[in-house]
Coordinates of C-alpha atoms and ligand atoms in Angstrom, one line a residue:
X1 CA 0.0 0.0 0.0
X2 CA 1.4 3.2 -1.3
X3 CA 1.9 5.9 1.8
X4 CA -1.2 8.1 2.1
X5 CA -1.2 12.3 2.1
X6 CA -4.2 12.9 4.1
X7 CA -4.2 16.6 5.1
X8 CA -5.5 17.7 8.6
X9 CA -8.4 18.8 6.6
X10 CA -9.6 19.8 3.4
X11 CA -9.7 23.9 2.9
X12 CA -7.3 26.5 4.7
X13 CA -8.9 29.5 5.6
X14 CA -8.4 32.5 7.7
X15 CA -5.2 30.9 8.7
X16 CA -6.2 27.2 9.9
X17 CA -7.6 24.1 7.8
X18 CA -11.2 23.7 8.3
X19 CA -13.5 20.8 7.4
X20 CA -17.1 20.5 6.1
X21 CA -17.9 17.2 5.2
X22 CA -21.2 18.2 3.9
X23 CA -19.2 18.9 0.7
X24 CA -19.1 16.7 -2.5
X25 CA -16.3 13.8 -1.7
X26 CA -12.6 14.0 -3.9
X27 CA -10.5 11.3 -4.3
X28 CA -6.9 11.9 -4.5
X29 CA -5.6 9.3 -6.9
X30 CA -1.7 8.5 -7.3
X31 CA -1.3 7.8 -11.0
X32 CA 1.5 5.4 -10.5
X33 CA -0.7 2.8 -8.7
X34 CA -4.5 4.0 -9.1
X35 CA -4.6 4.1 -5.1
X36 CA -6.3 6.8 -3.3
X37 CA -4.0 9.0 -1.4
X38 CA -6.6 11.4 0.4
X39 CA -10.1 12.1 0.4
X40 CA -10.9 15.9 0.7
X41 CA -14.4 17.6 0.7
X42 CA -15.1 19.9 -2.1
X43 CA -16.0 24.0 -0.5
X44 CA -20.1 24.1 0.2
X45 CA -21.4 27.6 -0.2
X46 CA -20.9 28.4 3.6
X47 CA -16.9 27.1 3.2
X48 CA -16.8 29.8 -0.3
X49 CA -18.1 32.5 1.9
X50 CA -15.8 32.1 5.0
X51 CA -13.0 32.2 2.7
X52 CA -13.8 35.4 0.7
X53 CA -14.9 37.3 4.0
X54 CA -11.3 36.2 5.8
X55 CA -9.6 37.5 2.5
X56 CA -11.4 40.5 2.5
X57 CA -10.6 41.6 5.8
X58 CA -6.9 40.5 5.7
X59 CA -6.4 42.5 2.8
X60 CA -7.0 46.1 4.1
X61 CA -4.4 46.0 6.8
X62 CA -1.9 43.5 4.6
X63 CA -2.1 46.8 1.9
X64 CA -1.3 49.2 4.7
X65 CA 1.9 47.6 5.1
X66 CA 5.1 48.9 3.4
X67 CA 6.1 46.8 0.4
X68 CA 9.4 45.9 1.9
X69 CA 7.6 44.7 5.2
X70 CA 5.0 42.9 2.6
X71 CA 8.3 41.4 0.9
X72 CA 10.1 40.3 4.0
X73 CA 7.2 37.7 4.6
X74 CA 6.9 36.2 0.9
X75 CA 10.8 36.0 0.7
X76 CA 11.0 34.2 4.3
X77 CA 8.8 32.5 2.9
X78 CA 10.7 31.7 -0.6
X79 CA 12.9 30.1 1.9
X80 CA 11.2 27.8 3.6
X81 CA 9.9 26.5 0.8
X82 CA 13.6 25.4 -0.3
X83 CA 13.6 24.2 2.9
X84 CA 10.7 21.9 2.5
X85 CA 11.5 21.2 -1.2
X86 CA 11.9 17.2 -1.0
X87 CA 8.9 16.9 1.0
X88 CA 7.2 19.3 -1.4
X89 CA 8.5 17.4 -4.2
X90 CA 7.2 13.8 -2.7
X91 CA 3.9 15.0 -2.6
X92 CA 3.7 16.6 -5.7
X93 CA 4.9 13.7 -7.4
X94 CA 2.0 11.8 -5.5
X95 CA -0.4 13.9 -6.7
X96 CA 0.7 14.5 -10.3
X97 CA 2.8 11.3 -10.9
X98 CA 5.6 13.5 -12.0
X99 CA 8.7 12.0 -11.4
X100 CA 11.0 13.1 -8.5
X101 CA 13.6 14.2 -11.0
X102 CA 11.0 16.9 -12.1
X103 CA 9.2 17.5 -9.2
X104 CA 12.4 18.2 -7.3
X105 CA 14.1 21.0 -9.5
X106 CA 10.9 22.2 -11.1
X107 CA 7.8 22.5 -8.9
X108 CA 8.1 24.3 -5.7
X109 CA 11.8 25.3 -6.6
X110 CA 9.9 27.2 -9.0
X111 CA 7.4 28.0 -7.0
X112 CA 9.7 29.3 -4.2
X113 CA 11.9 31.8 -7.1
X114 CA 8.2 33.5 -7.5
X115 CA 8.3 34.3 -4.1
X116 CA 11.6 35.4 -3.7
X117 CA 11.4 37.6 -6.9
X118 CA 8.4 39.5 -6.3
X119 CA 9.0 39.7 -2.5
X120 CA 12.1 41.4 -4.0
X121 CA 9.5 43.5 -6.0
X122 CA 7.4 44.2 -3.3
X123 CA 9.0 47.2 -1.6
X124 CA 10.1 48.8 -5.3
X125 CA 6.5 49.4 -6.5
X126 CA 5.3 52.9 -6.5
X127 CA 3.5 55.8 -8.6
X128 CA 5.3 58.6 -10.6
X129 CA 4.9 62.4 -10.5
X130 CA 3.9 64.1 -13.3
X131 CA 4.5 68.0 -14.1
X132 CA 1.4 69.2 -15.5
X133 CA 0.5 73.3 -17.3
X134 CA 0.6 76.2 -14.6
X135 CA 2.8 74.5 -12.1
X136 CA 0.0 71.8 -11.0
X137 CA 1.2 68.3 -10.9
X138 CA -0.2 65.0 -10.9
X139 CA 1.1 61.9 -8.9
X140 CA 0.0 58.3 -9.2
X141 CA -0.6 56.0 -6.7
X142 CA 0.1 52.4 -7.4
X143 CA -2.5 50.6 -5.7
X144 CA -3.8 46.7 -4.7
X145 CA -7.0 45.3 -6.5
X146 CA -8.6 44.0 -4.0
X147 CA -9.3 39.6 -3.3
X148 CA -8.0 37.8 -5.6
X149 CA -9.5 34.7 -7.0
X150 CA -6.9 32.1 -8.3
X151 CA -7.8 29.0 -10.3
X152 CA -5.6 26.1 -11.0
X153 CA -5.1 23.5 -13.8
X154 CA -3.5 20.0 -12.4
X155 CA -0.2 19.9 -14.1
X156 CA 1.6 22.2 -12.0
X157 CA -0.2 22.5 -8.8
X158 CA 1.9 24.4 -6.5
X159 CA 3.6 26.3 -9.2
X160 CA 1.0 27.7 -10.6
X161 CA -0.4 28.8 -6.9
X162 CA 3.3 30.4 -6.1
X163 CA 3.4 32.4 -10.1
X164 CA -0.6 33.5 -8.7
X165 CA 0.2 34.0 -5.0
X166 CA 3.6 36.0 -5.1
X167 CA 2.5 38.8 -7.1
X168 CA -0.7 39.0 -5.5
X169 CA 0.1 39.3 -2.4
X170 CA 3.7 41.4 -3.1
X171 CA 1.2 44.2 -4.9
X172 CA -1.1 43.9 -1.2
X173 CA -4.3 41.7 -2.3
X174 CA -5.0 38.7 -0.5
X175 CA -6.0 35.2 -2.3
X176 CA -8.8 32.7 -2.4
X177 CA -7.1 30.0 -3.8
X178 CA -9.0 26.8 -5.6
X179 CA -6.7 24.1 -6.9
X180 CA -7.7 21.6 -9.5
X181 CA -9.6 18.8 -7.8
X182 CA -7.3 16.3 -9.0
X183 CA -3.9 17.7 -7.2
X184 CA -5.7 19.5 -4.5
X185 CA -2.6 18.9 -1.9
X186 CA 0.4 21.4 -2.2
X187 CA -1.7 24.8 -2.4
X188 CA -3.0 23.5 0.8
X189 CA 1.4 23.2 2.0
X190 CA 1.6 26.9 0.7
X191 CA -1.2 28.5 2.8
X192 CA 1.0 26.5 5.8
X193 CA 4.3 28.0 4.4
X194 CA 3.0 31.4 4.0
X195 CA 1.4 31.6 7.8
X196 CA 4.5 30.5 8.7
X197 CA 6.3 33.1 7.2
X198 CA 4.8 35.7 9.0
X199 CA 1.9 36.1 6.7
X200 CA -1.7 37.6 8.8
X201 CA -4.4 34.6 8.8
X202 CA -6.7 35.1 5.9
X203 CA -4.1 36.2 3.6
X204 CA -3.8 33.2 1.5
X205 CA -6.6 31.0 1.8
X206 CA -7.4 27.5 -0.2
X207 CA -10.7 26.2 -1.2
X208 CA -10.7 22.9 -2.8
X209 CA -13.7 22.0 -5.1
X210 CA -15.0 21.1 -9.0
X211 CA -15.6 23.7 -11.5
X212 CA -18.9 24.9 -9.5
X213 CA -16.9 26.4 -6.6
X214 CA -14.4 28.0 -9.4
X215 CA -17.5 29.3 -11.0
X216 CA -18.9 30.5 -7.3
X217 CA -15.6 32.4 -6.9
X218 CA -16.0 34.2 -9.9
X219 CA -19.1 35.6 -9.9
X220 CA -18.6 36.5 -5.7
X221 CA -19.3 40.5 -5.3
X222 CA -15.9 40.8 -2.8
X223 CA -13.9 39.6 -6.0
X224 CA -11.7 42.6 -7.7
X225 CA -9.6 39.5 -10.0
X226 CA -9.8 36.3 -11.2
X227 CA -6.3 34.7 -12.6
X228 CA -7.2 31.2 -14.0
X229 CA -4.6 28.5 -15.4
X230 CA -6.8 25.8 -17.5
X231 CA -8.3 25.3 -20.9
X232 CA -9.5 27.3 -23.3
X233 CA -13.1 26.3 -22.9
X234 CA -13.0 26.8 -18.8
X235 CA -10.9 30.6 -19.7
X236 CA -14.0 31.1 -21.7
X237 CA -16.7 30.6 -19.5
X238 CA -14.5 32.6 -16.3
X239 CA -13.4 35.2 -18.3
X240 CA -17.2 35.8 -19.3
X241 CA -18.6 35.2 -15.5
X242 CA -15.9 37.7 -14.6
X243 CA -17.1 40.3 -17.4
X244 CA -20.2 40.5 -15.3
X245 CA -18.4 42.5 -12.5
X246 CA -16.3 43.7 -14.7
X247 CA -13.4 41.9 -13.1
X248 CA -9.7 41.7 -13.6
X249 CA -8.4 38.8 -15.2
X250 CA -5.9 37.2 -16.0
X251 CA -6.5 33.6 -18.7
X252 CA -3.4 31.6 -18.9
X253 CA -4.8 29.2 -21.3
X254 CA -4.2 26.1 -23.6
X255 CA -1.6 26.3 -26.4
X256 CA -0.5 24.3 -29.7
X257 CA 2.7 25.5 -30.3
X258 CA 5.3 25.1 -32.8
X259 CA 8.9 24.6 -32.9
X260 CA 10.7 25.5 -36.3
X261 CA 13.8 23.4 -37.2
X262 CA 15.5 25.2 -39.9
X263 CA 18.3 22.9 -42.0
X264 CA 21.6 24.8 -40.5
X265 CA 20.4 24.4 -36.5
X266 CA 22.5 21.9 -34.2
X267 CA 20.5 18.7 -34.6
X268 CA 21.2 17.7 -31.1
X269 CA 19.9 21.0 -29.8
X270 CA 17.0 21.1 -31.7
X271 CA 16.1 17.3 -31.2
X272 CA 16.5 18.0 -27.1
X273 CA 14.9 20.8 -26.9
X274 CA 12.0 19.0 -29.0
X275 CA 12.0 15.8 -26.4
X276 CA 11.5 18.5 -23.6
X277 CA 9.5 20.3 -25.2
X278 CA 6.7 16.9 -25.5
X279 CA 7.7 14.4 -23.1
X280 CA 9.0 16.7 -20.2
X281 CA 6.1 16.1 -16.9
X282 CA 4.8 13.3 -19.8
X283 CA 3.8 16.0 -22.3
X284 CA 1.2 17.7 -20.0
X285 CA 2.6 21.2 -20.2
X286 CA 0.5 24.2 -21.7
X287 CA 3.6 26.0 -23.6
X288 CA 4.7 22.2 -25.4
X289 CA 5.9 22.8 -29.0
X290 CA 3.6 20.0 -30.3
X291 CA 3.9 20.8 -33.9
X292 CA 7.8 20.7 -34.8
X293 CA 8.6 21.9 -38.8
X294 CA 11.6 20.8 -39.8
X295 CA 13.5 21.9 -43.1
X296 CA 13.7 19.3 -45.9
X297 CA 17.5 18.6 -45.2
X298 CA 17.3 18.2 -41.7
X299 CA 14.2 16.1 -41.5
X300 CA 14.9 12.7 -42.1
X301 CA 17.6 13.0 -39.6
X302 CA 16.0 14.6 -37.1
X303 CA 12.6 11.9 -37.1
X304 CA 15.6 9.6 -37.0
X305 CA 17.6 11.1 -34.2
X306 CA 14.4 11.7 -31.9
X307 CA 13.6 8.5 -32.4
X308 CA 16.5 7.2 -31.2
X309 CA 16.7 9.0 -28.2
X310 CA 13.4 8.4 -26.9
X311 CA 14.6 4.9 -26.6
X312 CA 16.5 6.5 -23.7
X313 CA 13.3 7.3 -22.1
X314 CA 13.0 6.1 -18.5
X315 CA 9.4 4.8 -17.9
X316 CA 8.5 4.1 -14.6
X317 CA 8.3 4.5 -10.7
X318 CA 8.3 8.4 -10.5
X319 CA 9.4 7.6 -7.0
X320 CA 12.8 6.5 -8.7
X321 CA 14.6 9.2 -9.1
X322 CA 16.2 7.5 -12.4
X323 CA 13.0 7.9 -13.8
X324 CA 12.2 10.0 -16.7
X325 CA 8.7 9.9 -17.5
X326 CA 5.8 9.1 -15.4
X327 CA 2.1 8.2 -15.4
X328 CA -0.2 10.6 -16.9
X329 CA -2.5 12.3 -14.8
X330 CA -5.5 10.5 -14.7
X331 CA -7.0 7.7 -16.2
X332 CA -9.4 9.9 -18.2
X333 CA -6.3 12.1 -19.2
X334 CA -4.8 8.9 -21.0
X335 CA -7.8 8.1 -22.5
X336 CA -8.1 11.2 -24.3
X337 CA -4.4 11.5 -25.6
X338 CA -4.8 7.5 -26.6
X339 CA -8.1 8.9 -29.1
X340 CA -5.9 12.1 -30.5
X341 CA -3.2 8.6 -31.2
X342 CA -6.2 6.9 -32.9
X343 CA -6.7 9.5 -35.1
X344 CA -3.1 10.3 -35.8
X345 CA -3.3 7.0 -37.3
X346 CA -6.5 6.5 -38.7
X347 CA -5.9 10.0 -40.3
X348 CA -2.8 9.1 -41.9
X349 CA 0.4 10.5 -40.3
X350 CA 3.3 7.8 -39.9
X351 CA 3.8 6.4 -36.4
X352 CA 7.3 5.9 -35.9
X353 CA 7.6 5.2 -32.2
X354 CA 5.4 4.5 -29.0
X355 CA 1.6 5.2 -29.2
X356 CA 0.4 2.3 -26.9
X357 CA -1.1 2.3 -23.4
X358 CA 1.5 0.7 -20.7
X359 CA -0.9 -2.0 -19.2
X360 CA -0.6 -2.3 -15.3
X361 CA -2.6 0.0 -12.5
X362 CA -1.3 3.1 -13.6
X363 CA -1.8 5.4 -15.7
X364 CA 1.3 5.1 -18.2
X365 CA 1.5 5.7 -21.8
X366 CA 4.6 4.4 -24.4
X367 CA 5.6 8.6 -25.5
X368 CA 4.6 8.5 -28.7
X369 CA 6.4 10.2 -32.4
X370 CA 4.6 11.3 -35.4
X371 CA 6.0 12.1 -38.4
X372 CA 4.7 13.1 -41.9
X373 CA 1.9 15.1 -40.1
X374 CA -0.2 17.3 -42.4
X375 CA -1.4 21.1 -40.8
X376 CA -5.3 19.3 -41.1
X377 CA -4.8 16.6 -39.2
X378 CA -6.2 16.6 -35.4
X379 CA -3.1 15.7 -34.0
X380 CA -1.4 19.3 -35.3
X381 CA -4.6 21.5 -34.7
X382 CA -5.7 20.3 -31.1
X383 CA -3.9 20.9 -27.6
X384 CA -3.4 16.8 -26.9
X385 CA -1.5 17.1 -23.5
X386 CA 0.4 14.1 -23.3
X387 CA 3.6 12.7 -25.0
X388 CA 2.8 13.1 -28.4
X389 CA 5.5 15.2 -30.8
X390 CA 3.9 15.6 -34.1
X391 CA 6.9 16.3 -36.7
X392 CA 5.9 18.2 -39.6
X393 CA 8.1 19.0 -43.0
X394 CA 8.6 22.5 -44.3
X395 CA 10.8 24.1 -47.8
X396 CA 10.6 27.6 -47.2
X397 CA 11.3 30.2 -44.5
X398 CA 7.8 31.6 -45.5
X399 CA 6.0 28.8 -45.8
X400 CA 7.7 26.9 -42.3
X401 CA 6.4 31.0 -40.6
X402 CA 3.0 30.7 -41.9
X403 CA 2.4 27.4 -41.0
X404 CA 3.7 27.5 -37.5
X405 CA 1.0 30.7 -37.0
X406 CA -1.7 29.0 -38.2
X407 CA -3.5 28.6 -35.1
X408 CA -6.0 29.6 -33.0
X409 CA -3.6 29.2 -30.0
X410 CA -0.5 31.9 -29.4
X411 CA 1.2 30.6 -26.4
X412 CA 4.8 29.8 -27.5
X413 CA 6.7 29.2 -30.1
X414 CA 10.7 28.0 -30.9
X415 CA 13.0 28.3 -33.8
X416 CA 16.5 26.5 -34.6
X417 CA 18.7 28.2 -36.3
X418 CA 22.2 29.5 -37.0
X419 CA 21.7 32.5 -38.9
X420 CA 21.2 35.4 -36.8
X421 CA 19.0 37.4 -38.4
X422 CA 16.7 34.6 -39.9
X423 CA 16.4 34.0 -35.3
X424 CA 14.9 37.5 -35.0
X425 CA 12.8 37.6 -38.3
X426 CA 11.1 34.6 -37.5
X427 CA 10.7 35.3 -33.2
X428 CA 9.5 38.6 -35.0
X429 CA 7.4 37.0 -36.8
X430 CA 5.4 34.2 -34.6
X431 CA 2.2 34.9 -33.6
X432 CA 3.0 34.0 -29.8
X433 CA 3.4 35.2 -26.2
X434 CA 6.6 33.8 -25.5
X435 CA 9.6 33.1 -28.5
X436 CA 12.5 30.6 -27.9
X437 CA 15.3 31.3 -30.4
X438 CA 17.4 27.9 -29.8
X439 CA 16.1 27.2 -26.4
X440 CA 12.8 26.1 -25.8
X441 CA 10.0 26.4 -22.6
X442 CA 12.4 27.6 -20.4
X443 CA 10.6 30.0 -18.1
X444 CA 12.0 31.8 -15.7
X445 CA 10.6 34.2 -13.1
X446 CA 12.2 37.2 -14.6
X447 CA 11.3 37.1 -17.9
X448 CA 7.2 37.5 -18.8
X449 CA 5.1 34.2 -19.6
X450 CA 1.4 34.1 -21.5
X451 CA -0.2 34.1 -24.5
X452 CA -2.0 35.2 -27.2
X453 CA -4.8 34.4 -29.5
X454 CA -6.8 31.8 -27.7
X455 CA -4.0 31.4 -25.3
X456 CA -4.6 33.9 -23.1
X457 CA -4.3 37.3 -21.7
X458 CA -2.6 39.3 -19.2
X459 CA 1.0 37.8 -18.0
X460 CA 2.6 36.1 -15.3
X461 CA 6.4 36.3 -13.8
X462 CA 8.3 39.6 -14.3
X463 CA 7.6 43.1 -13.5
X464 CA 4.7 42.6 -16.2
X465 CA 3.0 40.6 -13.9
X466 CA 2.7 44.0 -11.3
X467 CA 0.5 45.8 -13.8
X468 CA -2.0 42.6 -13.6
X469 CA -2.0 42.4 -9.9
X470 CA -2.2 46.6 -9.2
X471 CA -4.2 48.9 -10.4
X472 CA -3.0 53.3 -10.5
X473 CA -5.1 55.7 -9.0
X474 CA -4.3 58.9 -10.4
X475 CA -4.2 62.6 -8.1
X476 CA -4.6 65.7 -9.6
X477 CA -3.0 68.6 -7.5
X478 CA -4.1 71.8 -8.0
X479 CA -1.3 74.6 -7.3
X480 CA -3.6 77.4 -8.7
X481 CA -6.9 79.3 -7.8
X482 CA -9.6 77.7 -9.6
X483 CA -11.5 79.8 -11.8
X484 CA -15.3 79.4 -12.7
X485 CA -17.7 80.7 -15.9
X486 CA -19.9 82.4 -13.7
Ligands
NDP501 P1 -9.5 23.0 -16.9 O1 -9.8 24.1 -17.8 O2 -10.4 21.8 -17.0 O3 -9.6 23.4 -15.4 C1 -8.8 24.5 -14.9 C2 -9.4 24.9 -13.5 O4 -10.6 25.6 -13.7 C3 -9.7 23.7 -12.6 O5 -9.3 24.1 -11.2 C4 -11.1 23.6 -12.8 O6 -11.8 22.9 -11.7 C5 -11.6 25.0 -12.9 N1 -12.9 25.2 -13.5 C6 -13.6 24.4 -14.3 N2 -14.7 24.9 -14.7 C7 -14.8 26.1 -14.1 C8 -15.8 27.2 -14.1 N3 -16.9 27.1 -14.9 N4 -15.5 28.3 -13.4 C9 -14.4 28.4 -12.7 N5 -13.4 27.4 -12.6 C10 -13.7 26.3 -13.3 O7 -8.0 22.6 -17.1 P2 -7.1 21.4 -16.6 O8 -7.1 21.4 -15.2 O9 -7.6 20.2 -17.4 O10 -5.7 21.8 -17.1 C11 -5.2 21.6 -18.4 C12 -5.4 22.8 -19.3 O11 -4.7 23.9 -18.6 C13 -4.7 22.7 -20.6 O12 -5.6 23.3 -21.6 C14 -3.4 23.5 -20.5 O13 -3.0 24.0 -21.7 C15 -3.8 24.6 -19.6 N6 -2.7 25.1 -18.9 C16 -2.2 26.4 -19.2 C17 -1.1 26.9 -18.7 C18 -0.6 28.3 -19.0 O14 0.1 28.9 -18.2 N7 -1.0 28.9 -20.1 C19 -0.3 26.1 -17.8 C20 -0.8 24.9 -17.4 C21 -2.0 24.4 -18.0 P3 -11.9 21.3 -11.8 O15 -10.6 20.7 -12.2 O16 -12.2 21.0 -10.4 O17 -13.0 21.1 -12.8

């Protein structure tokens, strides 16, 4: 029997877990064994309202703090979560089934570089003074929104809390978190970290639930913003709930991006940053470059050399730190990346490794390679999330561009290449939020991440971030008499 995760209970709120059992029952499933790991109750309505009402009132003396006091607490914080990192990691990978060799360098490390760099932020953000006719001046104020709503997708469950948290709470709102029901257990580790950094009670809270607590959050009349991390049909429905209030938002949303392989790039780079860029956390990451174009020249050699490589894939016990790729998610998850497979073949593109279900209790998958995919085909125009690399061949420089932007989605996109100024054309040229010139979905805290098109809107990470999690008031001083008609 695989160890269990149980919290003390199931939400956090006003700086303690609470219980109410009266809520809908979620099973936390390990996806290396099927087992459940925790059973949590999802928010009732009185559990949604306790939380909102202990972030309002947090807020008002949290934003009354100076930003440097505001950034000692997330930074403590930042370090404490390295301190906790392998215990972090073990339950992440629990709850995920991404392997420790992920889950310990990219999860709450990741997580805990958001806190330090906008606790870093914190005490820097402030308004501008403006000269104005006749000696009057304006200043701006740079001010918090309000409670913030956070929503999270599964695949990165206490990163995607830290990217939301940090700047949140560095710009002086205060958070109602709600995790994705299937990896409901580290937001619930970062409320804990936070209080014990110093942070008031009701600062951070977590309510765990389905898609109708999400939707109950949204519409709530104490919520200023609503950041969401999930598909494009859920950003649709939240972004329009929050329209209603006419709320913030930020949508960090599903993605089909491509990476462009031109004939003069390092094959070696290009092929490694393509096996990232689909089998990293088993191919269940938003920015992916699922649709790879590669040059005439290079393309037998590189469907060759991938293929190769991926026989030094590692499938297995994520536990094992030798282990390279994991379960999937969920059973349902698998399911619907084996029917995009299906269709890949049935639709004609040229299976050249992997595409069959691991049998056994969990939820493995063989990572999977396509070649001779055609734009139309379902595998190249839908987000699959899972390990399937669709490889695609292009001639031109013009044609490989167009291609690659032909997409509703606009989250990322790569390009391999030697010449210099071919790199910036094309990054100049793709229709995406974030551009990889021979690198590929690296994503660091520092540089701005989200999308456009169907991707998304408003970004996460970066000083870019601040402008999504602050809003200016502007103050007009008058230095003169004011004069009248009549
Ligand atoms: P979903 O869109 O299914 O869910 C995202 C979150 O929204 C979950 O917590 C979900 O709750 C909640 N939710 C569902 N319906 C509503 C609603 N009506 N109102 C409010 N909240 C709701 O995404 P997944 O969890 O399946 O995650 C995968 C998706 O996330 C992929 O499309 C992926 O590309 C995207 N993603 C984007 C990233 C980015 O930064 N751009 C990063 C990571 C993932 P519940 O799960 O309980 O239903």
């Amino acid at each position: 029997m695989t160890q269990t995760f149980q919290p003390k209970a199931s939400h956090f709120i006003n700086g303690a877990y609470v219980e109410d059992t009266a809520g809908d029952v979620i099973e936390v499933i390990y996806p290396h064994t099927g087992e459940v790991i925790a059973t949590l109750h999802s928010a009732t309505p009185a559990i949604i309202d306790r939380a909102l009402a202990s972030a309002k009132a947090a807020q008002v003396d949290w934003a009354k703090l100076s930003g440097t006091e505001r950034g000692r607490v997330l930074r403590k914080a930042a370090e404490i979560m390295r301190d906790r990192n392998h215990d972090l990691s073990v339950i992440e990978t629990h709850d995920t089934g991404k392997p420790m060799s992920e889950t310990l360098v990219a999860d709450a490390a990741s997580g805990a570089d958001a806190l330090e760099y906008f606790g870093g932020l914190a005490g820097t953000l402030t308004g501008e003074h403006i000269p104005v006719a006749g000696g009057d001046f304006v200043y701006t104020r740079r001010e918090a929104l309000g409670v913030c709503v956070g929503i999270g997708a599964w695949n990165y469950p206490i990163q995607i809390a830290s990217w939301k948290a940090a700047p949140a709470l560095a710009c002086g709102n205060a958070m109602v978190f709600k995790p994705s029901e299937m990896t409901p257990l580290t937001a619930l580790q970062l409320a804990e970290i936070l209080m014990d950094a110093g942070a008031p009670a009701g600062l951070f809270n977590v309510v765990q639930g389905y898609g109708n607590v999400g939707a109950a959050l949204v519409t709530d009349s104490r919520v200023d913003k609503v950041s969401l991390t999930g598909s494009v049909p859920t950003g649709r429905k939240v972004y329009a709930a929050a329209a209603e209030g006419i709320r913030h938002v930020t949508m960090e949303l599903g993605g089909k991006s491509p990476i462009v392989v031109f004939d003069d790039a390092d094959l070696e780079n290009a092929v490694s940053a393509a096996i990232n860029g689909n089998f990293y956390s088993t191919g269940q990451i938003c920015s992916n470059g699922t649709r790879v174009f590669v040059q005439d020249g290079l393309y037998d050699d590189f469907v060759a050399r991938v293929a190769e490589r991926m026989d030094g894939a590692v499938i297995g016990d994520p536990m094992d730190e030798a282990t390279t790729i994991g379960p999937m998610v969920s059973a349902r998850q698998r399911e619907i990346v084996m029917g995009y497979i299906e269709k890949g073949v049935s639709e004609g593109a040229r299976l050249v490794k992997g595409g069959k279900l691991i049998e056994g209790d969990g939820f493995y998958l063989e990572p999977t390679l396509f070649a001779d995919v055609e734009d139309e085909m379902s595998i190249a125009r839908k987000e699959i999330f899972g390990p399937v690399m669709s490889v695609l061949r292009f001639t031109t420089e013009e044609e490989g561009l167009k291609r690659a932007n032909a997409t509703e989605f606009g989250l990322a996109a790569g390009v391999f290449t030697k010449d210099l100024t071919r790199a910036h054309r094309v990054a100049a040229g793709f229709e995406a939020g974030t551009c990889y010139i021979n690198a590929y979905n690296l994503t660091p805290v520092e540089a701005p991440f989200g999308g456009s098109k169907l991707s998304g809107v408003g970004r996460e990470n970066s000083k870019a971030a601040i402008d999504h999690y602050s809003q200016i008031k502007t103050v007009y001083v008058g230095m003169n008499d004011t004069e009248a008609p009549f």
